[in-house]
Short mmCIF file of C-alpha atoms in Angstrom, two decimals:
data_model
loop_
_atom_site.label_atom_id
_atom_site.label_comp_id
_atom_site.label_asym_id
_atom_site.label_seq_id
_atom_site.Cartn_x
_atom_site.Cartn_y
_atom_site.Cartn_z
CA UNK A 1 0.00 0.00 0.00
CA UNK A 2 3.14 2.70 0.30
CA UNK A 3 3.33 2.26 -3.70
CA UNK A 4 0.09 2.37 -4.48
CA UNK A 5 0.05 4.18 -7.54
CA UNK A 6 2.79 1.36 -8.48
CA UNK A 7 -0.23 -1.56 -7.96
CA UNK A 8 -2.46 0.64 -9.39
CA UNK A 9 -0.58 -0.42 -12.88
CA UNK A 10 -1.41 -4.07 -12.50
CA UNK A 11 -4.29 -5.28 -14.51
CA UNK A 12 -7.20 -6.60 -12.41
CA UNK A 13 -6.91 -2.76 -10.23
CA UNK A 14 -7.57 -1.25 -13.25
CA UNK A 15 -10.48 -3.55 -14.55
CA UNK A 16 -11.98 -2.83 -11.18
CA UNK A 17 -12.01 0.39 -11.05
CA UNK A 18 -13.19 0.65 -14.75
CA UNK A 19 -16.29 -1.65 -13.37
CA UNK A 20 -16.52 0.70 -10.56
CA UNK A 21 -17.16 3.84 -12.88
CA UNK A 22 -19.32 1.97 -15.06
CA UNK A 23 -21.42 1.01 -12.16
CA UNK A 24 -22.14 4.54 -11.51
CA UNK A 25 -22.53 6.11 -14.43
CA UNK A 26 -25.44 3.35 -15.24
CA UNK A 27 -27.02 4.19 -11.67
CA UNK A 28 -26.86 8.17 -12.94
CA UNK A 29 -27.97 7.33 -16.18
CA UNK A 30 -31.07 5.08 -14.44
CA UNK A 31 -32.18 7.83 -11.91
CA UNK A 32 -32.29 10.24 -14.18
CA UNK A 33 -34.68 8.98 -16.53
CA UNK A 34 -36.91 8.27 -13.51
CA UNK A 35 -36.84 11.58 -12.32
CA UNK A 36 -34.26 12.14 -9.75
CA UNK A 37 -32.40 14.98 -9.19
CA UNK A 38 -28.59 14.90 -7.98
CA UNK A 39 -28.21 17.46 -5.39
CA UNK A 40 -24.78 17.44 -2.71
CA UNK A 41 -25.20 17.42 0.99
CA UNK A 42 -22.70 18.82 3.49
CA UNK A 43 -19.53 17.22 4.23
CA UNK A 44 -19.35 19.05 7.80
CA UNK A 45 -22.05 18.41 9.91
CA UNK A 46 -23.60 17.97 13.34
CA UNK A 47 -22.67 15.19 15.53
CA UNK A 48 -25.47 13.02 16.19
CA UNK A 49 -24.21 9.62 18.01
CA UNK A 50 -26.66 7.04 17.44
CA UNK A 51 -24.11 4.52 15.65
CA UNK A 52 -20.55 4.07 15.00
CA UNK A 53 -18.19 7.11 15.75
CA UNK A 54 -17.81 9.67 14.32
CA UNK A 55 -14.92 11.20 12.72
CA UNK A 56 -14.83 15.09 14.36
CA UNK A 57 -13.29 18.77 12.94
CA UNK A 58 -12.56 20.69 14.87
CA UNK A 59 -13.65 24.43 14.08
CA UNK A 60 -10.95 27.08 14.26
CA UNK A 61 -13.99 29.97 14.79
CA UNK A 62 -15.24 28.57 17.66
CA UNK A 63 -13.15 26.98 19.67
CA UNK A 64 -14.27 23.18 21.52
CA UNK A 65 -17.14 22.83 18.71
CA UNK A 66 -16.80 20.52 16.28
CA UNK A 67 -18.44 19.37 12.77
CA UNK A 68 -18.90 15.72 12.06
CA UNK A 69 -18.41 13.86 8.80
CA UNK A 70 -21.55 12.32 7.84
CA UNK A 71 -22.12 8.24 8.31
CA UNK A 72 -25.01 9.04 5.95
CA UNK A 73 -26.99 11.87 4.26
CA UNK A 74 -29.70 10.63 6.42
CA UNK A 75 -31.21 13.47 7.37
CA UNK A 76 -30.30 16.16 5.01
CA UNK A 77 -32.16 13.63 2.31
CA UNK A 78 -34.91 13.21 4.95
CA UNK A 79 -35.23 17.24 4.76
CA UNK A 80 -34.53 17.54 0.87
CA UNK A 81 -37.83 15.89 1.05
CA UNK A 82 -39.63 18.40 3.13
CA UNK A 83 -38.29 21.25 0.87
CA UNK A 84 -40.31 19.85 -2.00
CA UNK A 85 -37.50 17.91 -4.26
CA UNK A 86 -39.42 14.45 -4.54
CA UNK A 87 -36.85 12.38 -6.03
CA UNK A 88 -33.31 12.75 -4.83
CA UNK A 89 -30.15 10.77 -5.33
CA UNK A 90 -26.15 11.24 -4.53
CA UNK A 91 -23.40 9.34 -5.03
CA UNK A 92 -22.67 9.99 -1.20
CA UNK A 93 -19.14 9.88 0.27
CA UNK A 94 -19.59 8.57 3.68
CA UNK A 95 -17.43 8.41 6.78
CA UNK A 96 -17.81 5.54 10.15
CA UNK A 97 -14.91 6.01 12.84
CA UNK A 98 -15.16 2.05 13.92
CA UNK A 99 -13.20 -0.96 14.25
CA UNK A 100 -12.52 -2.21 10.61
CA UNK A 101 -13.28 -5.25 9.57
CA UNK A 102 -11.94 -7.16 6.53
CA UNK A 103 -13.90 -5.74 4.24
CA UNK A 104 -14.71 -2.24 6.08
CA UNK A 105 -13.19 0.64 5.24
CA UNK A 106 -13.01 4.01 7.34
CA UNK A 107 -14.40 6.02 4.10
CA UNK A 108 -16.73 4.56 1.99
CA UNK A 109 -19.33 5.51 -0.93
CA UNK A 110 -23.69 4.88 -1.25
CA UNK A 111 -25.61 5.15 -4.08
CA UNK A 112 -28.35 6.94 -2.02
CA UNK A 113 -31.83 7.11 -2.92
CA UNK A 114 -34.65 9.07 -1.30
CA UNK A 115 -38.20 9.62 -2.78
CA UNK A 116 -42.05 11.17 -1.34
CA UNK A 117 -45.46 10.22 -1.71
CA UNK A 118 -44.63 6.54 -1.68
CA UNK A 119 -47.23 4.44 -1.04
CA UNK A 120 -45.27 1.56 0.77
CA UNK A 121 -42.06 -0.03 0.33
CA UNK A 122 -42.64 -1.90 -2.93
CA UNK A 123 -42.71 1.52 -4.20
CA UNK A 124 -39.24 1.92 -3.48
CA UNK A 125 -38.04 -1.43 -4.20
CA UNK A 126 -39.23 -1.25 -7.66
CA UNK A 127 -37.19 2.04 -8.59
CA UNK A 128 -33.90 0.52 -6.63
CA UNK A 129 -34.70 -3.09 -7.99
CA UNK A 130 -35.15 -1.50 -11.65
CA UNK A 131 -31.89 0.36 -11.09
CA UNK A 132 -29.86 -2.71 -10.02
CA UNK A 133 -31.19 -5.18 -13.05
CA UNK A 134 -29.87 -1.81 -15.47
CA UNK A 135 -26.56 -1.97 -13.84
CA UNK A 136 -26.07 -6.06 -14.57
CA UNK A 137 -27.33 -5.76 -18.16
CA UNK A 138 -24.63 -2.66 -19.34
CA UNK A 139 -21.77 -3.79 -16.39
CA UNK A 140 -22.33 -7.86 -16.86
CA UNK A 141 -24.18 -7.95 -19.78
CA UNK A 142 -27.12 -10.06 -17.21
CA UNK A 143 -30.56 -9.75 -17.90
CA UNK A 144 -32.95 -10.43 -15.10
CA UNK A 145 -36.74 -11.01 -16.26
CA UNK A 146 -38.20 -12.01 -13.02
CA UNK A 147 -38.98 -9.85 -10.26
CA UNK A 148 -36.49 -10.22 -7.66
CA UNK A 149 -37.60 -12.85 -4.76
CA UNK A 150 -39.00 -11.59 -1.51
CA UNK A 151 -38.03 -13.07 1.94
CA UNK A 152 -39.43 -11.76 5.51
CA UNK A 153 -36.53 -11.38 8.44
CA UNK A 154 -38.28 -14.21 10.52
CA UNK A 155 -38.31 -16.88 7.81
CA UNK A 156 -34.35 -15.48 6.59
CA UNK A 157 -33.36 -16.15 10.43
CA UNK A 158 -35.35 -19.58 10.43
CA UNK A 159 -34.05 -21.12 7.66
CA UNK A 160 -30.61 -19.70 7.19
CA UNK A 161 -29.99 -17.86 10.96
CA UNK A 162 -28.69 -15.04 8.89
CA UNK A 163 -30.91 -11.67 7.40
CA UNK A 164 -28.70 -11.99 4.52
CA UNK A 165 -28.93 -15.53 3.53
CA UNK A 166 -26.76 -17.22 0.22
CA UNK A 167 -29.27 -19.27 -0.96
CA UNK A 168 -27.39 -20.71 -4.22
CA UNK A 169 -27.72 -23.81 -1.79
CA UNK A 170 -29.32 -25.84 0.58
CA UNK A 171 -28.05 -26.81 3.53
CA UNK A 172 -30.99 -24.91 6.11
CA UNK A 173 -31.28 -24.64 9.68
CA UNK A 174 -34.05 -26.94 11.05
CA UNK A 175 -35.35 -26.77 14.50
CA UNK A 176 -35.09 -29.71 16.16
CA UNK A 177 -36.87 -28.08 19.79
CA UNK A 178 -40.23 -30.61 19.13
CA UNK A 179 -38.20 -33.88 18.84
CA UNK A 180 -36.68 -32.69 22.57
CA UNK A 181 -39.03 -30.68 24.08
CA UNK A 182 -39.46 -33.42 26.96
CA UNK A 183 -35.43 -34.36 26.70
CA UNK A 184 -33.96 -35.23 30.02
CA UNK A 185 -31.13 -33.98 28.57
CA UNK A 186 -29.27 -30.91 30.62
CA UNK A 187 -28.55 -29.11 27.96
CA UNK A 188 -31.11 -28.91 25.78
CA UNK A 189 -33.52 -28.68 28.85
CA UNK A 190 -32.26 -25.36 29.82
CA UNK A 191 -31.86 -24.30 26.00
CA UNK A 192 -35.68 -24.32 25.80
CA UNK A 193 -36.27 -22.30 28.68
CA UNK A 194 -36.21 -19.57 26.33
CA UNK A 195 -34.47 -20.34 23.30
CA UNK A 196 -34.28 -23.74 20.31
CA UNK A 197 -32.41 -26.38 19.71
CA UNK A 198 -31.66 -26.41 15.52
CA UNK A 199 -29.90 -28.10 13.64
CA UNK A 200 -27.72 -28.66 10.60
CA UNK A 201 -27.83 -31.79 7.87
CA UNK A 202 -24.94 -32.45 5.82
CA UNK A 203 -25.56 -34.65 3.31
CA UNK A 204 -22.70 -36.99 3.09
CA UNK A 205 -20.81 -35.36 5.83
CA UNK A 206 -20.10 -38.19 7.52
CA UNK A 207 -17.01 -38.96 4.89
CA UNK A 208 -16.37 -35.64 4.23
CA UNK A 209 -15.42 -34.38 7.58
CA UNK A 210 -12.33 -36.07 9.41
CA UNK A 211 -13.30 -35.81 13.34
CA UNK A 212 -10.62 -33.22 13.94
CA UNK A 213 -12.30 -31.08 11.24
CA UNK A 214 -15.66 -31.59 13.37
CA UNK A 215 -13.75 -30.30 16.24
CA UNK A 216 -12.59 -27.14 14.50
CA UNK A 217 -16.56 -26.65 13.88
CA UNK A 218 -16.84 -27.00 17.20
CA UNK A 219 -14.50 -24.07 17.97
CA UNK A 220 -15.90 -22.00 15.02
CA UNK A 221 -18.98 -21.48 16.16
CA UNK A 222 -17.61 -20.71 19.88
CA UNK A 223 -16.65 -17.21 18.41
CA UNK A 224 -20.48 -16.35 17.62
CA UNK A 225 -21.23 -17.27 20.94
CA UNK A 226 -22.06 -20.88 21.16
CA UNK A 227 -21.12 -22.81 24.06
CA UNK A 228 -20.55 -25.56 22.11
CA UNK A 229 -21.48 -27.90 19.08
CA UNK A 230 -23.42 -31.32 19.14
CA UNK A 231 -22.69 -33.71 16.43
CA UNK A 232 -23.55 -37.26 15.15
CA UNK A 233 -22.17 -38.92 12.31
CA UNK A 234 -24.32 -41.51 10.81
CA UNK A 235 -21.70 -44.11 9.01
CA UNK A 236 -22.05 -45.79 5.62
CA UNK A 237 -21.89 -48.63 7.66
CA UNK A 238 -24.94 -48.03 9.88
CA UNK A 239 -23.20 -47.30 12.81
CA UNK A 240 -23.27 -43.74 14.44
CA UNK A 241 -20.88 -41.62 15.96
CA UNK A 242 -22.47 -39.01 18.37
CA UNK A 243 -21.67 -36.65 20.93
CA UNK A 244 -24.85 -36.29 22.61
CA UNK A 245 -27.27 -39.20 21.36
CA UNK A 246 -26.62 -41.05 24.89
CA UNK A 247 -28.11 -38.54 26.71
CA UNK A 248 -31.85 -39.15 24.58
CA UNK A 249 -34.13 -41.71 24.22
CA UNK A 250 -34.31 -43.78 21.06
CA UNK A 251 -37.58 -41.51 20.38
CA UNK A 252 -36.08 -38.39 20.63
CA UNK A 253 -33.34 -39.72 18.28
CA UNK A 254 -35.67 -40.96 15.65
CA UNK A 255 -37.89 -37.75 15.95
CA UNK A 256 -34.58 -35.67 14.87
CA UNK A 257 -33.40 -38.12 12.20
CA UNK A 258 -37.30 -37.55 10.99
CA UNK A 259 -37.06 -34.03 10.78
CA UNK A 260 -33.37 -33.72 9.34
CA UNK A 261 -34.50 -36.29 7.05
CA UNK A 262 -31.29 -37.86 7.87
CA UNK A 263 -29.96 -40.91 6.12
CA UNK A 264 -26.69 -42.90 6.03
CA UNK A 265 -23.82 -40.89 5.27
CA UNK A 266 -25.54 -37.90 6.69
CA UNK A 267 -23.60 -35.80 9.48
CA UNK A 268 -25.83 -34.03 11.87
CA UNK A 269 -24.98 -30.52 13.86
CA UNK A 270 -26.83 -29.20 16.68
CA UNK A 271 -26.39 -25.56 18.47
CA UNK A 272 -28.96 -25.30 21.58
CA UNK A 273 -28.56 -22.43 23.67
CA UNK A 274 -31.35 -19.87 25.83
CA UNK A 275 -30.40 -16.85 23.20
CA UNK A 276 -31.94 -17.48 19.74
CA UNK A 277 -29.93 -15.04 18.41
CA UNK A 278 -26.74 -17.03 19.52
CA UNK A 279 -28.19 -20.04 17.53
CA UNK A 280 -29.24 -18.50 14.72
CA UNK A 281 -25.89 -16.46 14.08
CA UNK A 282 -23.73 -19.22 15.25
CA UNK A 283 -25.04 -21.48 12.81
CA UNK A 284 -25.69 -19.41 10.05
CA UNK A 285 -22.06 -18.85 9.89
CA UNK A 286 -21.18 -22.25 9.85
CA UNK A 287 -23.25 -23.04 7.04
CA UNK A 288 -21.60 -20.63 5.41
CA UNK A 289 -18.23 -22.16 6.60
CA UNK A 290 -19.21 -25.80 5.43
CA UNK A 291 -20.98 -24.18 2.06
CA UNK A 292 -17.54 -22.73 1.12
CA UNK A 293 -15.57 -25.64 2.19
CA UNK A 294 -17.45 -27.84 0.15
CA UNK A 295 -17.96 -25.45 -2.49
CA UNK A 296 -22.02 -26.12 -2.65
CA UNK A 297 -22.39 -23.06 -5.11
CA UNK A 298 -21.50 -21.78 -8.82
CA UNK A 299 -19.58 -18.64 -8.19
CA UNK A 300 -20.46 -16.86 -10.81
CA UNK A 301 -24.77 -17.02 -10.29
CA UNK A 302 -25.76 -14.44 -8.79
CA UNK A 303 -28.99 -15.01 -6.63
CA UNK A 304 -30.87 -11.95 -5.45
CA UNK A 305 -33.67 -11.27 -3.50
CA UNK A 306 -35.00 -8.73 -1.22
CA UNK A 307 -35.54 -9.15 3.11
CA UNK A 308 -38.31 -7.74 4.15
CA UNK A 309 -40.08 -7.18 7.72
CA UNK A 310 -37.39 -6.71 9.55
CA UNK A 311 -37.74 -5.92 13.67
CA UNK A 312 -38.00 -2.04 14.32
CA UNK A 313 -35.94 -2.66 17.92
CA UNK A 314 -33.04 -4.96 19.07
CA UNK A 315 -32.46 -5.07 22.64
CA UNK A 316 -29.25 -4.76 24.45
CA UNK A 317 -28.56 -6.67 27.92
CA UNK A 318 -25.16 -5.29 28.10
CA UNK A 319 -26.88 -1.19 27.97
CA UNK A 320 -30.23 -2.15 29.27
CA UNK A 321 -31.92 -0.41 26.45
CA UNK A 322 -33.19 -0.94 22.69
CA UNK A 323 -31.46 -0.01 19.97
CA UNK A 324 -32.92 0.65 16.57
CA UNK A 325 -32.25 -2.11 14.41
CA UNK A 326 -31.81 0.04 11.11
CA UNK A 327 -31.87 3.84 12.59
CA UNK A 328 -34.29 5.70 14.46
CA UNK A 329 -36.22 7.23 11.46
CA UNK A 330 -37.42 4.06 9.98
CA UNK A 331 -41.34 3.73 10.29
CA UNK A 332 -43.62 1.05 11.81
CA UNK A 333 -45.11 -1.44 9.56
CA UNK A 334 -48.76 -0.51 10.19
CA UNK A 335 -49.58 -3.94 11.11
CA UNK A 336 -48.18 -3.52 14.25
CA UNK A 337 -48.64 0.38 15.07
CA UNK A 338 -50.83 -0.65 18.17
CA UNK A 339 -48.04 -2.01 20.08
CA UNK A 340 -45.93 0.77 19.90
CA UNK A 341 -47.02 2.12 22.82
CA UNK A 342 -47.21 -0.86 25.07
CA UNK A 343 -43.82 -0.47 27.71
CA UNK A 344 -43.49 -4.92 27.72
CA UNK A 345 -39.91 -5.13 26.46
CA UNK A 346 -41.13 -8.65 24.56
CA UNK A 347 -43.82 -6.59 22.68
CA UNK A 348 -41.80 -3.66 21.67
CA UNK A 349 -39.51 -6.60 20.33
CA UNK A 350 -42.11 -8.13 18.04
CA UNK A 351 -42.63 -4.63 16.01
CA UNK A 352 -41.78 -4.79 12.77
CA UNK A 353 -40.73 -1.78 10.69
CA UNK A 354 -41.33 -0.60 6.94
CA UNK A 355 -37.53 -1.96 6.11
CA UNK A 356 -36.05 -3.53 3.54
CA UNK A 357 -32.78 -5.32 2.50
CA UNK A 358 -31.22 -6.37 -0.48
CA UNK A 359 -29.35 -9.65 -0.73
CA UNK A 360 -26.99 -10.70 -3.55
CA UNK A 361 -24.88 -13.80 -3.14
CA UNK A 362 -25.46 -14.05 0.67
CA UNK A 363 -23.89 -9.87 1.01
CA UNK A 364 -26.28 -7.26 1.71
CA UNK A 365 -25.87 -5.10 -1.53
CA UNK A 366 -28.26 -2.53 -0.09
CA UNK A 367 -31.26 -1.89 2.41
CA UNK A 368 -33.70 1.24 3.52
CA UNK A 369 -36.71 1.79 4.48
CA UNK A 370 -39.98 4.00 4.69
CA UNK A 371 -39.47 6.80 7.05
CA UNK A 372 -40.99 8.38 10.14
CA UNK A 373 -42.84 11.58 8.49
CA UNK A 374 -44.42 13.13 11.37
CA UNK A 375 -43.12 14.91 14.84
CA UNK A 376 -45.23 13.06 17.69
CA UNK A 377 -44.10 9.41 16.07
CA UNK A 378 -40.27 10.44 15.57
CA UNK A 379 -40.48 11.67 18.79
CA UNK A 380 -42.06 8.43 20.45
CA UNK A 381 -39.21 6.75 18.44
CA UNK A 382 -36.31 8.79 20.46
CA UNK A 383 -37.90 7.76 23.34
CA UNK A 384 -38.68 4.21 23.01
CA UNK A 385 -34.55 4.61 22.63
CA UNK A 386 -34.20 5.87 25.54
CA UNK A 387 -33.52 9.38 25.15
CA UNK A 388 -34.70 12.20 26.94
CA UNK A 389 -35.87 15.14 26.42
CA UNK A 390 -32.43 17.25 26.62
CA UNK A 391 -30.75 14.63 24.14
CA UNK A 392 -33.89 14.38 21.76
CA UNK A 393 -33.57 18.69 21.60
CA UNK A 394 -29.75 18.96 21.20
CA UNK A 395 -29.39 16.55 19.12
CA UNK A 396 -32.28 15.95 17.05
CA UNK A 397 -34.33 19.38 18.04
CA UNK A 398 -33.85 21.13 14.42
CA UNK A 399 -34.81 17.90 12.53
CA UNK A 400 -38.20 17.85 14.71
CA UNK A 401 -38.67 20.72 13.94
CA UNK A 402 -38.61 20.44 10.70
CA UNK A 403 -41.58 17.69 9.97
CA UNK A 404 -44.21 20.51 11.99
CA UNK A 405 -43.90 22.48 8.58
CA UNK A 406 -45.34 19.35 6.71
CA UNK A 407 -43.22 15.87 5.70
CA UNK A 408 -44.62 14.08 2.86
CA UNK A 409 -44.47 10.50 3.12
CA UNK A 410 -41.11 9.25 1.40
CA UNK A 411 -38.44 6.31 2.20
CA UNK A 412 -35.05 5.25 0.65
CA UNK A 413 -32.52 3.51 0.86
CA UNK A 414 -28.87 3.23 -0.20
CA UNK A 415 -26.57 0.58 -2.14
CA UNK A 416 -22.35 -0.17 -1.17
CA UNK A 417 -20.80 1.19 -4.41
CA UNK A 418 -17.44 -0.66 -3.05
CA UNK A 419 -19.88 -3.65 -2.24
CA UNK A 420 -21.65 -3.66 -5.62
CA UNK A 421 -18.25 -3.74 -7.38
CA UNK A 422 -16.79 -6.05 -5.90
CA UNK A 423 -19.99 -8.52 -6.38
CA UNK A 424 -19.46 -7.46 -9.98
CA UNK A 425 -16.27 -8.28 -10.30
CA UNK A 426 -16.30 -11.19 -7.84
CA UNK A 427 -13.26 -9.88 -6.15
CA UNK A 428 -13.33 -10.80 -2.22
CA UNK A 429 -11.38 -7.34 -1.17
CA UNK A 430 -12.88 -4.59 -0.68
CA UNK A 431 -8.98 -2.86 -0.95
CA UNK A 432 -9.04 -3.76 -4.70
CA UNK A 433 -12.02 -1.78 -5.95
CA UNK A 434 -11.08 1.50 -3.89
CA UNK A 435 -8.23 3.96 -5.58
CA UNK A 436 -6.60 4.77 -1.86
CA UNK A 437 -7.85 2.37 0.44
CA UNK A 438 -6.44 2.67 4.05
CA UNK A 439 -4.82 -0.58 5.45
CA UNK A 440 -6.47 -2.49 8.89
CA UNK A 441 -5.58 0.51 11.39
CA UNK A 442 -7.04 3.26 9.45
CA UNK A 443 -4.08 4.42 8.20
CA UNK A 444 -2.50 5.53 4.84
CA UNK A 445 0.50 4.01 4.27
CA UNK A 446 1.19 5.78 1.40
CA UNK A 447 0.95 9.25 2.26
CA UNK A 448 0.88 8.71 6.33
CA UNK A 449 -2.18 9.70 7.27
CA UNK A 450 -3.41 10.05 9.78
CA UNK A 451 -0.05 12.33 11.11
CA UNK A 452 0.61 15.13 13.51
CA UNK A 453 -0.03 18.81 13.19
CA UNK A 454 2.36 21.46 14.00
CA UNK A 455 1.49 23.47 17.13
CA UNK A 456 0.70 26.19 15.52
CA UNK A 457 -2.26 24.93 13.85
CA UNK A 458 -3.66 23.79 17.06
CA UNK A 459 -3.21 26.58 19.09
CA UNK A 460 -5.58 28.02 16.03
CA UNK A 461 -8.06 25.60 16.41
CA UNK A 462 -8.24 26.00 20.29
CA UNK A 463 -6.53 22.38 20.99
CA UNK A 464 -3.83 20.56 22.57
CA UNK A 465 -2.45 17.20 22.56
CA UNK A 466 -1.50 15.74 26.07
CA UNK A 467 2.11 14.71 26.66
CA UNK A 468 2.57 10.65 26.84
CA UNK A 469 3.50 10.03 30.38
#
């Protein structure tokens, strides 16, 4: 990454980054027939910590104040609409201060999307599902004819234990909690108390998997928060290999081998725990693991399809409080608007907001959702979150405000142009379809950002930087 513009020579950089302007000037050329207009927001903004960090600047005028670089255009698009311009877009630069990931990247770029008067969310997943077929057939030359499929969160989570589920293949999640639901077993006893026991079927795992590779599955799914992995592998032979079948009866057994639909060969992997969440996401992932391993998909299909119904709140035991699971200006699917005001933690839990996700290849490519449009329901919002009424002012106050002059219904959402391109290119790194990417740490190795300042220009700005001790 210090020669940079030396790699930038080599072939495949330069294929991707073609891809990557082609990609966007389709999605300009697409908007604009539809009507959108592409208007700038501000780089320097208010803070207003909700999510990741932020990345601050300091202002030289007045000293100890600071702008913050926007994680989104979220509300400036949100207030576009207000003003009157129905149909916005930006290819938005975008800024998150928080622990990268492989394929994270301090600075980052949307295709964002806002539009009014929308009926519901299929009027918004038409426009950004019409958008994404025109970018395949001039980038990839890929026609799509069908509508793409639509999936709710709850049967995503059921079936894969993932909202953004691959599903070029097989291999689902079954729960297994009816075969054991009287189990003497310890385990799975206490599992039940308030979460499943599921389960994964590998067809022809049994002489695929060596036990020690087991084992490592075992220790792969400890790092999603599993306290372990059950396993039985049903021979060729007709014998069985298990880790947990002595602690059920030969009807509890049978009852899981009915469900699974097991047969010889097969090699069978259970997660219980009281935390659905833990089995869902600790399994999910090792489907993914075993999918890849085995290679159970054509790399280059792509299979698409949109999420849909997603919960409005996730709660947190470790802050005692709900969080929003997209952002706290997504709306409440109407379905469920009489339990917003209900103060049982498991009810608030069960509401399900107007928001919507879209899956290619098992990545979410994109996701948004139809907004809050009026001041008493945003309002109710920042408090379900916990806010009060000093934070909901100074932080939110103007934006309030704002929706007592009249908000026309409207929703959005925004696509990963680094994500899209590298789905188009099916490169796995999200450093190969950025110009200047910064390494693991954040930092520029080419240039050495970030760096120090001379004294001078903070004694202008009103700071200064503590000695080391």
């Amino acid at each position: 990454m210090k020669y940079r513009y030396l790699e930038l020579r080599k072939s495949y950089l330069q294929n991707n980054l073609i891809m990557r302007d082609k990609i966007t000037r389709a999605a300009r050329d697409y908007l604009a027939r539809n009507g959108f207009l592409e208007i700038e927001t501000p780089f320097l903004g208010k803070s207003t910590p909700e999510g990741a960090r932020d990345y601050l600047v300091p202002s030289r005028i007045k000293h100890g104040a600071f702008y913050a670089l926007p994680q989104s255009p979220q509300l400036y698009k949100q207030l576009l609409m207000i003003a009157g311009f129905d149909r916005y877009y930006q290819i938005a630069r975008c800024f998150r201060d928080e622990d990268l990931r492989a394929n994270r990247q301090p600075e980052f770029t949307q295709i964002d999307i806002e539009m009014s008067f929308v009926e519901n969310d299929e009027d918004v997943m038409e426009i950004a599902e019409g958008m994404i077929k025109d970018i395949f057939a001039k980038c990839k030359n890929i026609t799509f004819t069908k509508p793409f499929r639509r999936m709710t969160w709850t049967e995503a989570m059921n079936r894969f234990g993932s909202d953004k589920p691959d599903t070029r293949y097989g291999l689902e999640l079954n729960d297994i909690s009816p075969a054991v639901k009287n189990s003497e077993f310890t385990v799975f006893r206490q599992a039940l108390e308030k979460g499943s026991v599921r389960a994964l079927c590998v067809k022809g795992g049994a002489d695929k998997f060596t036990r020690k590779e087991i084992d490592a599955f075992a220790d792969f799914v400890k790092d999603y928060g599993a306290k372990g992995l059950a396993w039985a592998s049903k021979k060729n032979d007709g014998s069985t290999t298990s880790t947990f079948y002595k602690f059920l009866t030969e009807d509890e057994i049978k009852n899981i081998e009915d469900i699974l639909h097991a047969e010889k060969g097969d090699l069978i992997l259970v997660v219980a725990d009281n935390k659905n969440k833990v089995v869902y996401d600790s399994l999910g992932a090792l489907r993914t693991h075993i999918a890849d391993k085995l290679g159970l998909y054509d790399k280059n299909e792509y299979d698409i399809l949109w999420i849909t119904e997603f919960p409005l709140l996730e709660w947190s035991d470790e802050d005692n409080r709900f969080y929003a699971m997209h952002h706290p200006f997504t709306s409440v699917n109407v379905q469920d608007m009489d339990k917003i005001d209900s103060r049982d933690r498991d009810v608030l839990a069960s509401i399900r907001a107007n928001a919507y996700d879209l899956v290619i290849n098992g990545q979410e490519a994109g996701g948004g959702s139809i907004r809050i449009h009026t001041p008493e329901m945003q309002h109710k919002m920042f408090e379900i979150l916990g806010m009060s009424e000093e934070t909901i002012k100074n932080r939110f106050g103007f934006f309030v405000d704002a929706f007592k002059y009249g908000a026309p219904p409207h929703g959005g959402l925004a696509f990963g142009l680094d994500r899209l391109t590298m789905l188009l290119t099916g490169d796995d790194n999200i450093k190969d379809v950025i110009a200047f990417p910064k390494v693991q740490n954040a930092s520029c190795l080419m240039t050495g950002a970030p760096d120090f300042v001379e004294d001078v220009q903070l004694k202008e700005l009103g700071l200064a930087v503590p000695e080391e001790k």
